[in-house]
Amino acid sequence: MKEIKVLGSGCSKCTKTAEAIQKIAEELGVEATVIKETNPQAMLTYKVMSTPAVVIDEKLVHGGSIPHRNQIEKWLTAG
Amino acid sequence: MFKLFTDLADWLTYSVLNLDPASKLGDAVHFFIEDVSKIYVLLIFMIYVIALLRASLKVEKVRDYLAGKHRGLGYLLGSGFGAITPFCSCSSIPVFLGFSSAGIPVGITMAFLMTSPLINEVAVLLLLSLLGWQFTILYMIVGMGVGILCGFFLDQIRAERWLESFAAEALQQARQAPSELNTTATEAEPERLTFSERHHFAKTETLDIFGRVWKWVIIGVGLGAGLHGFVPDGWIETHLGDGQWWSVPAAVLLGIPLYSNATGVIPVMESLIINGLPVGTTLAFCMSTVAASFPEFILLKQVMQWRLLAILFALLLAAFTVVGWIFNGFTPFIQ
């Protein structure tokens, strides 16, 4: 079970990122919870400066853009 | 190169729609078609090419570069980077926090954030093609000047007093331990980008920016076309052409409820200037429309107290008014 957080102040890119991850996780049959984190303090915690950013199991893996499909698949299948 | 768009507009307006070239409506429709088609093509082409070039420029790099710079130089660099660094306005909070937690003074951070909406590469290239290089340079100097001076002023009044406590703490901690520069994990991503990564970035960027600005172009050019065809020739020039002192603050106030990004407002600037509105008044109006927008100010509330937000807002309005007066005052000497 992966815990995935999408950090961002709620702009359209962040929403799209969260939706994409959710969709691909379902397609691959990977169990994952996708949470959208809009609290600015969270960005400070993970030291994120460009949103949307993706945190998987408390580890920052991506920031600044809507991630590529390949990237998302890699994250979901790793580990 | 631009004649193509004039021909297209000629054909659509006079042949397809069968409008009379001498009529007001024909004139307005022609202006609308020519400008919208020209701007759309320019935008798509320019956003893509520029995004390819700047794909590796990241705010994290800017932060690392700005951290530890001398203050005086910091304002200039902060504002300069604001002009060239891509970031979406919804990133202003994380950028603000990231800069603060690297110990960069509030004034330098704000110089970066304020210059960013005013000057961007798309706006600059549109200005160049619609209003010429003199005006473009003027616009850039003024935009950066506003960012630098406001940033300097904010540090003078010790604006960090009015940050929300968690943001103030982050800044405080970084100031006390400047050696520990906080670096982000995203730097683990490869520094060298392949062409296909650049292309992917540029493509997403183009679709994203175009998706956000296309309607502003229609609105902007539509207003311009309205002015072009329907406001009686010379009306603006007779009534506002002398740059009456009150017209500048009035233009700034009018710009507040109107919100557009720099791309959408440039076609409006073009037709205002053609119609004889003085340069200073036009600049004041347009900068106010672009930079003083409520939705983005409300975002900043997450890291600032109301008091600082109000100061910032007043500061911007005052700055735009002064810019307008200065330019109206100098125009007679330039021409």
Short mmCIF file of N, CA, C and O in Angstrom, two decimals, chain B residues 182-229:
data_model
loop_
_atom_site.label_atom_id
_atom_site.label_comp_id
_atom_site.label_asym_id
_atom_site.label_seq_id
_atom_site.Cartn_x
_atom_site.Cartn_y
_atom_site.Cartn_z
N ASN B 182 19.34 24.72 2.69
CA ASN B 182 18.40 23.62 2.46
C ASN B 182 18.35 23.27 0.99
O ASN B 182 18.01 24.10 0.17
N THR B 183 18.67 22.05 0.71
CA THR B 183 18.59 21.67 -0.70
C THR B 183 17.45 20.68 -0.88
O THR B 183 17.16 19.90 0.00
N THR B 184 16.84 20.74 -2.02
CA THR B 184 15.68 19.90 -2.24
C THR B 184 16.05 18.59 -2.90
O THR B 184 17.05 18.50 -3.59
N ALA B 185 15.19 17.63 -2.68
CA ALA B 185 15.44 16.31 -3.24
C ALA B 185 15.29 16.29 -4.76
O ALA B 185 15.82 15.42 -5.43
N THR B 186 14.57 17.29 -5.29
CA THR B 186 14.38 17.30 -6.74
C THR B 186 15.70 17.47 -7.48
O THR B 186 15.79 17.18 -8.65
N GLU B 187 16.71 17.95 -6.76
CA GLU B 187 18.00 18.10 -7.42
C GLU B 187 18.62 16.75 -7.77
O GLU B 187 19.59 16.68 -8.51
N ALA B 188 18.04 15.71 -7.19
CA ALA B 188 18.51 14.38 -7.53
C ALA B 188 18.19 14.04 -8.99
O ALA B 188 18.81 13.17 -9.58
N GLU B 189 17.22 14.78 -9.56
CA GLU B 189 16.89 14.55 -10.96
C GLU B 189 18.09 14.97 -11.83
O GLU B 189 18.84 15.85 -11.45
N PRO B 190 18.25 14.32 -12.97
CA PRO B 190 19.43 14.61 -13.79
C PRO B 190 19.51 16.08 -14.18
O PRO B 190 18.51 16.70 -14.50
N GLU B 191 20.70 16.64 -14.12
CA GLU B 191 20.91 18.05 -14.46
C GLU B 191 20.81 18.27 -15.96
O GLU B 191 20.23 19.22 -16.42
N ARG B 192 21.41 17.35 -16.71
CA ARG B 192 21.40 17.48 -18.17
C ARG B 192 20.11 16.90 -18.72
O ARG B 192 19.79 15.75 -18.48
N LEU B 193 19.42 17.71 -19.49
CA LEU B 193 18.17 17.24 -20.05
C LEU B 193 18.41 16.74 -21.47
O LEU B 193 19.16 17.34 -22.23
N THR B 194 17.74 15.65 -21.80
CA THR B 194 17.84 15.20 -23.18
C THR B 194 16.88 16.03 -24.02
O THR B 194 16.00 16.71 -23.48
N PHE B 195 17.03 15.95 -25.34
CA PHE B 195 16.14 16.74 -26.17
C PHE B 195 14.69 16.33 -25.99
O PHE B 195 13.80 17.16 -25.97
N SER B 196 14.46 15.03 -25.83
CA SER B 196 13.07 14.60 -25.71
C SER B 196 12.45 15.10 -24.40
O SER B 196 11.27 15.41 -24.34
N GLU B 197 13.26 15.21 -23.35
CA GLU B 197 12.74 15.79 -22.11
C GLU B 197 12.42 17.28 -22.29
O GLU B 197 11.41 17.78 -21.81
N ARG B 198 13.33 17.96 -23.00
CA ARG B 198 13.08 19.36 -23.29
C ARG B 198 11.81 19.52 -24.12
O ARG B 198 10.99 20.39 -23.87
N HIS B 199 11.68 18.66 -25.12
CA HIS B 199 10.50 18.74 -25.97
C HIS B 199 9.23 18.49 -25.16
O HIS B 199 8.24 19.19 -25.31
N HIS B 200 9.29 17.50 -24.28
CA HIS B 200 8.12 17.20 -23.44
C HIS B 200 7.76 18.41 -22.58
O HIS B 200 6.60 18.80 -22.49
N PHE B 201 8.79 19.03 -21.97
CA PHE B 201 8.56 20.21 -21.14
C PHE B 201 7.95 21.33 -21.98
O PHE B 201 6.96 21.95 -21.59
N ALA B 202 8.53 21.57 -23.15
CA ALA B 202 8.08 22.67 -24.00
C ALA B 202 6.66 22.44 -24.49
O ALA B 202 5.85 23.36 -24.55
N LYS B 203 6.36 21.18 -24.82
CA LYS B 203 5.01 20.87 -25.32
C LYS B 203 3.98 21.10 -24.21
O LYS B 203 2.96 21.76 -24.43
N THR B 204 4.26 20.56 -23.01
CA THR B 204 3.33 20.74 -21.91
C THR B 204 3.15 22.23 -21.59
O THR B 204 2.05 22.70 -21.35
N GLU B 205 4.28 22.92 -21.60
CA GLU B 205 4.27 24.35 -21.29
C GLU B 205 3.41 25.12 -22.30
O GLU B 205 2.62 25.97 -21.93
N THR B 206 3.61 24.81 -23.58
CA THR B 206 2.86 25.50 -24.63
C THR B 206 1.37 25.25 -24.46
O THR B 206 0.56 26.18 -24.47
N LEU B 207 0.99 23.99 -24.29
CA LEU B 207 -0.43 23.66 -24.14
C LEU B 207 -1.00 24.35 -22.90
O LEU B 207 -2.10 24.90 -22.93
N ASP B 208 -0.21 24.32 -21.82
CA ASP B 208 -0.69 24.89 -20.57
C ASP B 208 -0.87 26.40 -20.68
O ASP B 208 -1.93 26.93 -20.34
N ILE B 209 0.16 27.10 -21.17
CA ILE B 209 0.07 28.56 -21.25
C ILE B 209 -1.00 28.96 -22.26
O ILE B 209 -1.84 29.80 -21.99
N PHE B 210 -0.98 28.31 -23.41
CA PHE B 210 -1.96 28.67 -24.42
C PHE B 210 -3.37 28.42 -23.90
O PHE B 210 -4.28 29.22 -24.10
N GLY B 211 -3.54 27.30 -23.19
CA GLY B 211 -4.85 26.99 -22.61
C GLY B 211 -5.32 28.07 -21.65
O GLY B 211 -6.51 28.32 -21.51
N ARG B 212 -4.37 28.71 -20.97
CA ARG B 212 -4.76 29.75 -20.03
C ARG B 212 -4.95 31.10 -20.69
O ARG B 212 -5.76 31.90 -20.23
N VAL B 213 -4.19 31.40 -21.74
CA VAL B 213 -4.24 32.78 -22.24
C VAL B 213 -5.11 33.00 -23.48
O VAL B 213 -5.42 34.14 -23.79
N TRP B 214 -5.53 31.93 -24.16
CA TRP B 214 -6.21 32.17 -25.43
C TRP B 214 -7.45 33.04 -25.27
O TRP B 214 -7.72 33.92 -26.07
N LYS B 215 -8.18 32.83 -24.16
CA LYS B 215 -9.39 33.63 -24.00
C LYS B 215 -9.08 35.09 -23.68
O LYS B 215 -9.80 36.00 -24.09
N TRP B 216 -7.94 35.29 -22.98
CA TRP B 216 -7.56 36.68 -22.68
C TRP B 216 -7.20 37.41 -23.96
O TRP B 216 -7.42 38.62 -24.08
N VAL B 217 -6.63 36.69 -24.90
CA VAL B 217 -6.29 37.33 -26.17
C VAL B 217 -7.57 37.77 -26.88
O VAL B 217 -7.68 38.90 -27.37
N ILE B 218 -8.59 36.89 -26.88
CA ILE B 218 -9.86 37.25 -27.51
C ILE B 218 -10.47 38.48 -26.83
O ILE B 218 -10.88 39.43 -27.50
N ILE B 219 -10.47 38.45 -25.50
CA ILE B 219 -11.05 39.58 -24.77
C ILE B 219 -10.23 40.85 -25.03
O ILE B 219 -10.78 41.91 -25.34
N GLY B 220 -8.92 40.70 -24.94
CA GLY B 220 -8.05 41.86 -25.14
C GLY B 220 -8.19 42.46 -26.52
O GLY B 220 -8.40 43.66 -26.67
N VAL B 221 -8.12 41.60 -27.53
CA VAL B 221 -8.23 42.11 -28.89
C VAL B 221 -9.64 42.60 -29.17
O VAL B 221 -9.84 43.60 -29.85
N GLY B 222 -10.63 41.91 -28.57
CA GLY B 222 -12.03 42.33 -28.74
C GLY B 222 -12.21 43.75 -28.22
O GLY B 222 -12.80 44.60 -28.90
N LEU B 223 -11.69 44.03 -27.04
CA LEU B 223 -11.75 45.38 -26.49
C LEU B 223 -11.02 46.36 -27.40
O LEU B 223 -11.49 47.46 -27.68
N GLY B 224 -9.85 45.89 -27.85
CA GLY B 224 -9.07 46.73 -28.76
C GLY B 224 -9.85 47.05 -30.03
O GLY B 224 -9.88 48.18 -30.48
N ALA B 225 -10.49 46.01 -30.57
CA ALA B 225 -11.26 46.19 -31.80
C ALA B 225 -12.42 47.15 -31.56
O ALA B 225 -12.74 48.00 -32.38
N GLY B 226 -13.05 47.01 -30.39
CA GLY B 226 -14.14 47.91 -30.02
C GLY B 226 -13.66 49.36 -30.01
O GLY B 226 -14.28 50.24 -30.59
N LEU B 227 -12.51 49.54 -29.37
CA LEU B 227 -11.93 50.88 -29.31
C LEU B 227 -11.61 51.39 -30.71
O LEU B 227 -11.84 52.53 -31.06
N HIS B 228 -11.05 50.44 -31.48
CA HIS B 228 -10.58 50.76 -32.82
C HIS B 228 -11.71 51.25 -33.70
O HIS B 228 -11.61 52.25 -34.38
N GLY B 229 -12.80 50.49 -33.68
CA GLY B 229 -13.86 50.78 -34.64
C GLY B 229 -14.92 51.74 -34.11
O GLY B 229 -15.51 52.48 -34.87
#
